[in-house]
Amino acid sequence: MAFWQSFFGPRVNDVIRRLRQFDAYPKPLEDFRVKTFGGAAVTIISGCIMFILFLSELHYYMTKEVRPELFVDTTRGDKLNINLDVTFPHMPCAFLTLDAMDVSGEQQIDVAHTLYKKRLDRHGHGITQEDEKHAELGKSEELIDVKKLSPDRCESCYGAKTEDLECCNSCEDVREAYRRKGWAFKTPELIEQCKREGFTQRVHEQKGEGCQVYGFLEVNKVAGNFHFAPGKSFQQAHVHVHALELQDFNPFGSEKFNLTHYINHLSFGQEYPGIKNPLDGTKAVAHEDSVMFQYFVKVVPTVYIKSDGEILSAREPCEWRRPMG
C-alpha cells in the first residue's frame, strides 16, 4: 500500500476512502444489530451451498452434452475399410490367402494390394531382408534374373493354356493355368519358370515359419465375409475353392494345417479416440489339426458430430465366435 501511495500520491487515498464509504445496502445502527450463533451458521451454510451450486453449474456448462439418436442408414454405394493385424505363428506366408465376398456378388480373391505379409521365424520374430539375403547365399541352384528376359516372350503353359491365357511367363501364370484346367500342381521342379524363380526353394525355406498379415480391406457396406485360409483360392464352376497344392512340399502334410492365430487389431471404418474393438487381443489356439474358426460380427454404423461441426463416421462391432473341426 505504501508503494502505491508513494507512486500515485494523495489520489490513491481519496479513491480508497470513497470505496470504503460505498455500500449498496445501508447498514443498521450498531444498537439494532444482534449477533447470534444461528445467524452465523446460516450465513456459512448458505455461502457453501452457493459455492457448490456455482461449481455444479460451471461443470454443466463446460461439459459437452451427448445426444444419442437412432436413424436408418440410407447411404448406398459407400465403401467400408476393415483394418486388421493378425498373426499366424504356424502358417507360412506362402500358403496363406485372404479372400472377401459379399451378398452383392462382389469377390476379392487373394487380396494383396492393400495388405502386407511379414514372415516370422519359429520364435515369432520377424524375418528381415538381411536374413533372406543370407538364406539366398546357400542356394545350390543358380537363379535367373527375370528382368534380363525379353518382355515380348511367350512361354509354354505346359498343356494348360486357354484362350485368355496363352502365354505363361512366370511360375504364377503356370499355376493359374493349371487351376483353370482343374489340374494338380505337383511338379514345379520340372517347370522352367518355377525353376528359375526358385519356387520350390522358397517353399522349403518357409516350412515351419509363421506369418503376420496387416493392412486393410475395402469392402461394400453390405453383409458378407472375409476369411483366411491355406492354399490358393479361385472360382471353379461358380464355386469358391481353396486348393492346397504342392502336397509334397507343404508343411501340413496332405490335409493337416494349424490355424492358431492372434488378432492384434481388428476394427471397422474410421478410428476415433476411446473406441473399443472387442476382438483386439483375441487368441485362438487350435488344439487339433485342421480346425476352422468362425467369427460372427455385427457392425453398427455410428456417426459422431463434434461441437465444431466435424463429423466422424465409425463402426462399432459386436462379435460371437466358435471353433469348427
mmCIF file of C-alpha atoms in Angstrom:
data_model
loop_
_atom_site.group_PDB
_atom_site.id
_atom_site.type_symbol
_atom_site.label_atom_id
_atom_site.label_comp_id
_atom_site.label_asym_id
_atom_site.label_seq_id
_atom_site.Cartn_x
_atom_site.Cartn_y
_atom_site.Cartn_z
ATOM 1 C CA MET A 1 0.000 0.000 0.000
ATOM 2 C CA ALA A 2 2.856 2.346 0.852
ATOM 3 C CA PHE A 3 4.267 1.747 -2.630
ATOM 4 C CA TRP A 4 1.039 2.766 -4.352
ATOM 5 C CA GLN A 5 0.662 5.799 -2.078
ATOM 6 C CA SER A 6 4.213 6.955 -2.792
ATOM 7 C CA PHE A 7 3.765 6.353 -6.524
ATOM 8 C CA PHE A 8 0.343 7.922 -7.116
ATOM 9 C CA GLY A 9 0.263 10.361 -4.229
ATOM 10 C CA PRO A 10 -2.937 11.538 -2.430
ATOM 11 C CA ARG A 11 -5.230 10.446 -5.244
ATOM 12 C CA VAL A 12 -4.971 6.835 -4.064
ATOM 13 C CA ASN A 13 -6.022 7.743 -0.544
ATOM 14 C CA ASP A 14 -9.050 9.569 -1.896
ATOM 15 C CA VAL A 15 -10.092 6.597 -4.054
ATOM 16 C CA ILE A 16 -9.690 4.132 -1.153
ATOM 17 C CA ARG A 17 -11.705 6.353 1.149
ATOM 18 C CA ARG A 18 -14.544 6.575 -1.367
ATOM 19 C CA LEU A 19 -14.563 2.780 -1.860
ATOM 20 C CA ARG A 20 -14.844 2.247 1.896
ATOM 21 C CA GLN A 21 -17.836 4.513 2.069
ATOM 22 C CA PHE A 22 -19.590 2.835 -0.869
ATOM 23 C CA ASP A 23 -22.307 0.327 0.170
ATOM 24 C CA ALA A 24 -25.193 -0.908 -1.951
ATOM 25 C CA TYR A 25 -27.222 -1.706 1.158
ATOM 26 C CA PRO A 26 -27.463 0.664 4.101
ATOM 27 C CA LYS A 27 -26.177 -0.828 7.366
ATOM 28 C CA PRO A 28 -28.336 -0.610 10.507
ATOM 29 C CA LEU A 29 -27.042 1.178 13.515
ATOM 30 C CA GLU A 30 -24.892 -0.751 15.973
ATOM 31 C CA ASP A 31 -27.663 -0.571 18.599
ATOM 32 C CA PHE A 32 -30.007 -2.547 16.381
ATOM 33 C CA ARG A 33 -27.554 -5.326 15.472
ATOM 34 C CA VAL A 34 -27.998 -8.749 17.131
ATOM 35 C CA LYS A 35 -25.250 -11.307 16.531
ATOM 36 C CA THR A 36 -26.233 -14.943 17.148
ATOM 37 C CA PHE A 37 -24.666 -18.376 16.534
ATOM 38 C CA GLY A 38 -27.650 -19.410 14.406
ATOM 39 C CA GLY A 39 -27.266 -16.428 12.136
ATOM 40 C CA ALA A 40 -23.569 -17.129 11.638
ATOM 41 C CA ALA A 41 -24.307 -20.806 10.884
ATOM 42 C CA VAL A 42 -26.982 -19.898 8.317
ATOM 43 C CA THR A 43 -24.591 -17.460 6.663
ATOM 44 C CA ILE A 44 -21.775 -20.048 6.412
ATOM 45 C CA ILE A 45 -24.091 -22.813 5.194
ATOM 46 C CA SER A 46 -25.691 -20.509 2.627
ATOM 47 C CA GLY A 47 -22.267 -19.482 1.353
ATOM 48 C CA CYS A 48 -21.186 -23.141 0.994
ATOM 49 C CA ILE A 49 -24.397 -24.054 -0.841
ATOM 50 C CA MET A 50 -23.989 -21.136 -3.228
ATOM 51 C CA PHE A 51 -20.369 -22.134 -3.896
ATOM 52 C CA ILE A 52 -21.364 -25.756 -4.596
ATOM 53 C CA LEU A 53 -24.188 -24.631 -6.888
ATOM 54 C CA PHE A 54 -21.739 -22.378 -8.719
ATOM 55 C CA LEU A 55 -19.307 -25.260 -9.284
ATOM 56 C CA SER A 56 -22.151 -27.534 -10.415
ATOM 57 C CA GLU A 57 -23.415 -25.015 -12.957
ATOM 58 C CA LEU A 58 -19.879 -24.350 -14.152
ATOM 59 C CA HIS A 59 -19.267 -28.076 -14.636
ATOM 60 C CA TYR A 60 -22.548 -28.466 -16.536
ATOM 61 C CA TYR A 61 -21.653 -25.507 -18.742
ATOM 62 C CA MET A 62 -18.175 -26.890 -19.510
ATOM 63 C CA THR A 63 -19.366 -30.485 -20.154
ATOM 64 C CA LYS A 64 -20.344 -31.426 -23.717
ATOM 65 C CA GLU A 65 -23.806 -32.854 -23.986
ATOM 66 C CA VAL A 66 -24.161 -36.171 -25.827
ATOM 67 C CA ARG A 67 -27.485 -36.600 -27.600
ATOM 68 C CA PRO A 68 -27.937 -40.158 -28.938
ATOM 69 C CA GLU A 69 -30.200 -40.502 -31.968
ATOM 70 C CA LEU A 70 -31.212 -43.660 -33.820
ATOM 71 C CA PHE A 71 -31.816 -43.462 -37.577
ATOM 72 C CA VAL A 72 -31.793 -45.655 -40.672
ATOM 73 C CA ASP A 73 -28.620 -45.596 -42.771
ATOM 74 C CA THR A 74 -29.877 -44.913 -46.305
ATOM 75 C CA THR A 75 -26.487 -44.403 -47.973
ATOM 76 C CA ARG A 76 -25.655 -46.713 -50.851
ATOM 77 C CA GLY A 77 -22.506 -47.430 -52.740
ATOM 78 C CA ASP A 78 -20.213 -46.355 -49.913
ATOM 79 C CA LYS A 79 -17.140 -48.391 -49.069
ATOM 80 C CA LEU A 80 -16.007 -49.612 -45.660
ATOM 81 C CA ASN A 81 -12.423 -50.170 -44.578
ATOM 82 C CA ILE A 82 -11.650 -53.209 -42.426
ATOM 83 C CA ASN A 83 -8.398 -52.596 -40.560
ATOM 84 C CA LEU A 84 -6.684 -55.774 -39.421
ATOM 85 C CA ASP A 85 -3.471 -57.104 -37.925
ATOM 86 C CA VAL A 86 -3.463 -60.879 -37.415
ATOM 87 C CA THR A 87 -0.579 -63.216 -36.579
ATOM 88 C CA PHE A 88 -0.468 -66.891 -37.591
ATOM 89 C CA PRO A 89 2.513 -68.470 -35.781
ATOM 90 C CA HIS A 90 2.256 -71.817 -37.631
ATOM 91 C CA MET A 91 1.160 -70.750 -41.113
ATOM 92 C CA PRO A 92 3.789 -69.721 -43.685
ATOM 93 C CA CYS A 93 3.003 -66.636 -45.749
ATOM 94 C CA ALA A 94 3.431 -68.616 -48.986
ATOM 95 C CA PHE A 95 0.372 -70.743 -48.130
ATOM 96 C CA LEU A 96 -1.884 -68.092 -46.578
ATOM 97 C CA THR A 97 -4.506 -66.207 -48.577
ATOM 98 C CA LEU A 98 -7.235 -63.713 -47.685
ATOM 99 C CA ASP A 99 -10.484 -63.505 -49.652
ATOM 100 C CA ALA A 100 -13.554 -61.282 -49.288
ATOM 101 C CA MET A 101 -17.052 -61.648 -50.725
ATOM 102 C CA ASP A 102 -20.482 -60.171 -50.095
ATOM 103 C CA VAL A 103 -24.156 -60.708 -50.887
ATOM 104 C CA SER A 104 -23.987 -58.338 -53.864
ATOM 105 C CA GLY A 105 -21.782 -60.867 -55.652
ATOM 106 C CA GLU A 106 -18.521 -58.930 -55.461
ATOM 107 C CA GLN A 107 -15.492 -61.099 -54.700
ATOM 108 C CA GLN A 108 -11.911 -60.209 -53.896
ATOM 109 C CA ILE A 109 -9.640 -63.216 -54.370
ATOM 110 C CA ASP A 110 -6.248 -63.412 -52.680
ATOM 111 C CA VAL A 111 -6.203 -59.736 -51.662
ATOM 112 C CA ALA A 112 -2.686 -58.333 -51.808
ATOM 113 C CA HIS A 113 -2.718 -54.679 -52.919
ATOM 114 C CA THR A 114 -3.723 -53.237 -49.505
ATOM 115 C CA LEU A 115 -2.310 -55.968 -47.266
ATOM 116 C CA TYR A 116 1.203 -56.846 -46.181
ATOM 117 C CA LYS A 117 2.615 -60.200 -45.141
ATOM 118 C CA LYS A 118 5.546 -60.406 -42.769
ATOM 119 C CA ARG A 119 7.399 -63.687 -42.426
ATOM 120 C CA LEU A 120 8.026 -64.872 -38.858
ATOM 121 C CA ASP A 121 10.548 -67.408 -37.628
ATOM 122 C CA ARG A 122 9.777 -70.249 -35.218
ATOM 123 C CA HIS A 123 10.130 -67.881 -32.265
ATOM 124 C CA GLY A 124 7.709 -65.306 -33.660
ATOM 125 C CA HIS A 125 10.383 -62.807 -34.658
ATOM 126 C CA GLY A 126 10.190 -61.037 -37.995
ATOM 127 C CA ILE A 127 12.492 -62.238 -40.760
ATOM 128 C CA THR A 128 14.401 -59.262 -42.117
ATOM 129 C CA GLN A 129 15.748 -58.685 -45.602
ATOM 130 C CA GLU A 130 19.228 -59.446 -44.282
ATOM 131 C CA ASP A 131 18.023 -62.879 -43.162
ATOM 132 C CA GLU A 132 16.545 -63.516 -46.606
ATOM 133 C CA LYS A 133 19.783 -62.473 -48.307
ATOM 134 C CA HIS A 134 21.738 -64.754 -46.002
ATOM 135 C CA ALA A 135 19.454 -67.661 -46.892
ATOM 136 C CA GLU A 136 19.870 -66.985 -50.608
ATOM 137 C CA LEU A 137 23.646 -67.443 -50.313
ATOM 138 C CA GLY A 138 23.112 -71.119 -49.539
ATOM 139 C CA LYS A 139 21.044 -71.883 -52.632
ATOM 140 C CA SER A 140 22.609 -74.519 -54.794
ATOM 141 C CA GLU A 141 20.598 -73.694 -57.885
ATOM 142 C CA GLU A 142 21.510 -70.564 -59.796
ATOM 143 C CA LEU A 143 18.504 -68.322 -60.315
ATOM 144 C CA ILE A 144 17.908 -66.302 -63.455
ATOM 145 C CA ASP A 145 17.069 -62.610 -63.263
ATOM 146 C CA VAL A 146 13.633 -62.288 -64.890
ATOM 147 C CA LYS A 147 14.361 -58.675 -65.849
ATOM 148 C CA LYS A 148 17.009 -59.895 -68.299
ATOM 149 C CA LEU A 149 14.458 -61.916 -70.265
ATOM 150 C CA SER A 150 12.647 -60.493 -73.260
ATOM 151 C CA PRO A 151 9.355 -58.758 -72.334
ATOM 152 C CA ASP A 152 7.833 -59.996 -75.617
ATOM 153 C CA ARG A 153 8.440 -63.659 -74.899
ATOM 154 C CA CYS A 154 5.598 -66.209 -74.842
ATOM 155 C CA GLU A 155 6.480 -69.255 -72.805
ATOM 156 C CA SER A 156 4.732 -72.576 -72.537
ATOM 157 C CA CYS A 157 1.810 -73.266 -70.190
ATOM 158 C CA TYR A 158 2.697 -76.995 -70.312
ATOM 159 C CA GLY A 159 -0.532 -78.023 -71.970
ATOM 160 C CA ALA A 160 -2.816 -75.847 -69.823
ATOM 161 C CA LYS A 161 -3.133 -72.752 -71.989
ATOM 162 C CA THR A 162 -6.553 -71.269 -72.635
ATOM 163 C CA GLU A 163 -7.922 -68.603 -74.967
ATOM 164 C CA ASP A 164 -7.382 -65.835 -72.429
ATOM 165 C CA LEU A 165 -4.116 -67.260 -71.060
ATOM 166 C CA GLU A 166 -1.949 -68.399 -73.947
ATOM 167 C CA CYS A 167 1.436 -67.385 -72.530
ATOM 168 C CA CYS A 168 2.788 -68.367 -69.118
ATOM 169 C CA ASN A 169 5.864 -66.224 -68.493
ATOM 170 C CA SER A 170 6.036 -66.834 -64.755
ATOM 171 C CA CYS A 171 5.530 -69.662 -62.316
ATOM 172 C CA GLU A 172 2.350 -67.993 -61.059
ATOM 173 C CA ASP A 173 0.993 -67.936 -64.627
ATOM 174 C CA VAL A 174 1.540 -71.684 -64.915
ATOM 175 C CA ARG A 175 -0.166 -72.282 -61.571
ATOM 176 C CA GLU A 176 -3.121 -70.147 -62.661
ATOM 177 C CA ALA A 177 -3.394 -72.073 -65.947
ATOM 178 C CA TYR A 178 -3.365 -75.370 -64.030
ATOM 179 C CA ARG A 179 -6.092 -74.097 -61.690
ATOM 180 C CA ARG A 180 -8.300 -73.128 -64.599
ATOM 181 C CA LYS A 181 -7.902 -76.606 -66.035
ATOM 182 C CA GLY A 182 -8.537 -78.211 -62.650
ATOM 183 C CA TRP A 183 -5.134 -79.904 -62.710
ATOM 184 C CA ALA A 184 -2.975 -80.588 -59.654
ATOM 185 C CA PHE A 185 0.262 -78.615 -59.491
ATOM 186 C CA LYS A 186 2.662 -81.263 -58.183
ATOM 187 C CA THR A 187 5.925 -80.968 -60.135
ATOM 188 C CA PRO A 188 7.203 -77.375 -60.032
ATOM 189 C CA GLU A 189 10.778 -78.649 -60.239
ATOM 190 C CA LEU A 190 10.094 -79.700 -63.843
ATOM 191 C CA ILE A 191 8.683 -76.322 -64.920
ATOM 192 C CA GLU A 192 11.279 -73.925 -66.251
ATOM 193 C CA GLN A 193 9.556 -70.772 -64.975
ATOM 194 C CA CYS A 194 9.409 -72.142 -61.431
ATOM 195 C CA LYS A 195 12.999 -73.393 -61.567
ATOM 196 C CA ARG A 196 14.465 -70.026 -62.495
ATOM 197 C CA GLU A 197 12.351 -68.221 -59.860
ATOM 198 C CA GLY A 198 13.389 -70.655 -57.123
ATOM 199 C CA PHE A 199 9.777 -71.505 -56.313
ATOM 200 C CA THR A 200 10.492 -74.912 -54.764
ATOM 201 C CA GLN A 201 13.336 -73.495 -52.714
ATOM 202 C CA ARG A 202 11.143 -70.715 -51.324
ATOM 203 C CA VAL A 203 8.517 -73.258 -50.283
ATOM 204 C CA HIS A 204 11.120 -75.325 -48.418
ATOM 205 C CA GLU A 205 12.586 -72.209 -46.768
ATOM 206 C CA GLN A 206 9.248 -71.155 -45.305
ATOM 207 C CA LYS A 207 8.481 -74.549 -43.796
ATOM 208 C CA GLY A 208 7.891 -74.095 -40.062
ATOM 209 C CA GLU A 209 7.536 -70.320 -40.325
ATOM 210 C CA GLY A 210 4.660 -68.073 -39.283
ATOM 211 C CA CYS A 211 3.065 -65.041 -40.875
ATOM 212 C CA GLN A 212 1.771 -61.652 -39.758
ATOM 213 C CA VAL A 213 -0.882 -60.113 -42.015
ATOM 214 C CA TYR A 214 -1.675 -56.420 -41.599
ATOM 215 C CA GLY A 215 -3.280 -53.645 -43.620
ATOM 216 C CA PHE A 216 -6.875 -53.015 -44.622
ATOM 217 C CA LEU A 217 -9.664 -54.289 -46.854
ATOM 218 C CA GLU A 218 -12.068 -52.058 -48.743
ATOM 219 C CA VAL A 219 -15.490 -53.699 -48.979
ATOM 220 C CA ASN A 220 -19.096 -52.756 -49.707
ATOM 221 C CA LYS A 221 -21.382 -51.776 -46.822
ATOM 222 C CA VAL A 222 -23.435 -54.954 -47.132
ATOM 223 C CA ALA A 223 -23.464 -58.352 -45.470
ATOM 224 C CA GLY A 224 -20.517 -60.524 -46.405
ATOM 225 C CA ASN A 225 -17.455 -62.311 -45.106
ATOM 226 C CA PHE A 226 -13.707 -62.312 -45.336
ATOM 227 C CA HIS A 227 -11.581 -65.311 -44.457
ATOM 228 C CA PHE A 228 -8.022 -66.508 -44.110
ATOM 229 C CA ALA A 229 -7.326 -69.962 -45.493
ATOM 230 C CA PRO A 230 -4.349 -72.084 -46.533
ATOM 231 C CA GLY A 231 -3.809 -72.731 -50.208
ATOM 232 C CA LYS A 232 -4.686 -70.842 -53.360
ATOM 233 C CA SER A 233 -8.262 -69.640 -53.856
ATOM 234 C CA PHE A 234 -10.092 -69.495 -57.175
ATOM 235 C CA GLN A 235 -13.509 -69.804 -58.769
ATOM 236 C CA GLN A 236 -14.484 -73.085 -60.401
ATOM 237 C CA ALA A 237 -17.985 -73.777 -61.718
ATOM 238 C CA HIS A 238 -19.275 -70.746 -59.750
ATOM 239 C CA VAL A 239 -17.899 -72.238 -56.518
ATOM 240 C CA HIS A 240 -15.272 -70.613 -54.314
ATOM 241 C CA VAL A 241 -12.467 -73.169 -53.871
ATOM 242 C CA HIS A 242 -9.270 -73.319 -51.817
ATOM 243 C CA ALA A 243 -6.675 -75.743 -53.178
ATOM 244 C CA LEU A 244 -3.780 -76.973 -51.081
ATOM 245 C CA GLU A 245 -1.235 -77.507 -53.811
ATOM 246 C CA LEU A 246 2.226 -78.971 -53.510
ATOM 247 C CA GLN A 247 1.293 -81.751 -51.117
ATOM 248 C CA ASP A 248 4.869 -82.987 -51.167
ATOM 249 C CA PHE A 249 6.202 -79.600 -50.087
ATOM 250 C CA ASN A 250 3.613 -78.008 -47.822
ATOM 251 C CA PRO A 251 4.213 -78.063 -44.055
ATOM 252 C CA PHE A 252 0.864 -79.637 -43.191
ATOM 253 C CA GLY A 253 1.075 -82.941 -44.998
ATOM 254 C CA SER A 254 -1.798 -83.657 -47.333
ATOM 255 C CA GLU A 255 -4.601 -82.451 -45.038
ATOM 256 C CA LYS A 256 -3.351 -81.135 -41.694
ATOM 257 C CA PHE A 257 -2.786 -77.462 -41.012
ATOM 258 C CA ASN A 258 -2.711 -75.269 -37.903
ATOM 259 C CA LEU A 259 -4.689 -72.026 -37.951
ATOM 260 C CA THR A 260 -3.809 -70.899 -34.435
ATOM 261 C CA HIS A 261 -3.873 -67.103 -34.567
ATOM 262 C CA TYR A 262 -3.689 -63.897 -32.564
ATOM 263 C CA ILE A 263 -5.861 -60.922 -33.502
ATOM 264 C CA ASN A 264 -3.699 -57.961 -32.623
ATOM 265 C CA HIS A 265 -6.187 -55.490 -34.062
ATOM 266 C CA LEU A 266 -9.487 -55.600 -35.936
ATOM 267 C CA SER A 267 -11.612 -52.502 -36.490
ATOM 268 C CA PHE A 268 -14.136 -51.207 -38.985
ATOM 269 C CA GLY A 269 -14.171 -47.757 -40.524
ATOM 270 C CA GLN A 270 -12.527 -44.633 -39.176
ATOM 271 C CA GLU A 271 -10.680 -44.800 -35.883
ATOM 272 C CA TYR A 272 -11.510 -42.345 -33.112
ATOM 273 C CA PRO A 273 -10.208 -41.960 -29.534
ATOM 274 C CA GLY A 274 -11.896 -44.163 -26.964
ATOM 275 C CA ILE A 275 -13.402 -46.720 -29.358
ATOM 276 C CA LYS A 276 -13.428 -50.301 -28.076
ATOM 277 C CA ASN A 277 -12.773 -53.128 -30.510
ATOM 278 C CA PRO A 278 -13.909 -56.358 -28.816
ATOM 279 C CA LEU A 279 -11.685 -58.620 -30.913
ATOM 280 C CA ASP A 280 -8.418 -56.809 -30.173
ATOM 281 C CA GLY A 281 -6.046 -59.091 -28.302
ATOM 282 C CA THR A 282 -8.011 -62.264 -29.093
ATOM 283 C CA LYS A 283 -6.021 -65.503 -29.001
ATOM 284 C CA ALA A 284 -7.396 -68.637 -30.672
ATOM 285 C CA VAL A 285 -5.435 -71.869 -30.295
ATOM 286 C CA ALA A 286 -6.129 -74.927 -32.434
ATOM 287 C CA HIS A 287 -5.725 -77.949 -30.159
ATOM 288 C CA GLU A 288 -6.482 -80.289 -33.064
ATOM 289 C CA ASP A 289 -5.414 -80.408 -36.677
ATOM 290 C CA SER A 290 -7.491 -78.827 -39.446
ATOM 291 C CA VAL A 291 -9.675 -76.706 -37.140
ATOM 292 C CA MET A 292 -11.601 -73.778 -38.607
ATOM 293 C CA PHE A 293 -12.539 -70.736 -36.518
ATOM 294 C CA GLN A 294 -15.596 -68.642 -37.297
ATOM 295 C CA TYR A 295 -16.338 -65.142 -36.002
ATOM 296 C CA PHE A 296 -19.793 -63.628 -36.441
ATOM 297 C CA VAL A 297 -19.520 -59.845 -36.302
ATOM 298 C CA LYS A 298 -22.376 -57.340 -36.245
ATOM 299 C CA VAL A 299 -21.198 -53.884 -37.282
ATOM 300 C CA VAL A 300 -23.325 -50.883 -36.288
ATOM 301 C CA PRO A 301 -22.607 -47.667 -38.245
ATOM 302 C CA THR A 302 -22.127 -44.772 -35.849
ATOM 303 C CA VAL A 303 -21.801 -41.063 -36.639
ATOM 304 C CA TYR A 304 -20.259 -38.624 -34.155
ATOM 305 C CA ILE A 305 -20.795 -34.898 -34.700
ATOM 306 C CA LYS A 306 -18.407 -32.735 -32.714
ATOM 307 C CA SER A 307 -19.325 -29.362 -31.276
ATOM 308 C CA ASP A 308 -17.249 -27.689 -34.001
ATOM 309 C CA GLY A 309 -19.267 -29.487 -36.700
ATOM 310 C CA GLU A 310 -16.658 -32.134 -37.584
ATOM 311 C CA ILE A 311 -18.266 -35.489 -38.470
ATOM 312 C CA LEU A 312 -16.667 -38.824 -37.561
ATOM 313 C CA SER A 313 -18.068 -41.969 -39.177
ATOM 314 C CA ALA A 314 -17.231 -45.043 -37.137
ATOM 315 C CA ARG A 315 -18.360 -48.665 -36.908
ATOM 316 C CA GLU A 316 -18.948 -50.315 -33.553
ATOM 317 C CA PRO A 317 -18.719 -54.137 -33.773
ATOM 318 C CA CYS A 318 -20.104 -56.837 -31.539
ATOM 319 C CA GLU A 319 -18.980 -60.431 -32.054
ATOM 320 C CA TRP A 320 -19.690 -64.087 -31.433
ATOM 321 C CA ARG A 321 -17.299 -66.899 -32.308
ATOM 322 C CA ARG A 322 -16.980 -70.641 -32.419
ATOM 323 C CA PRO A 323 -14.309 -73.181 -33.446
ATOM 324 C CA MET A 324 -15.274 -75.795 -36.021
ATOM 325 C CA GLY A 325 -13.485 -79.066 -36.595
#
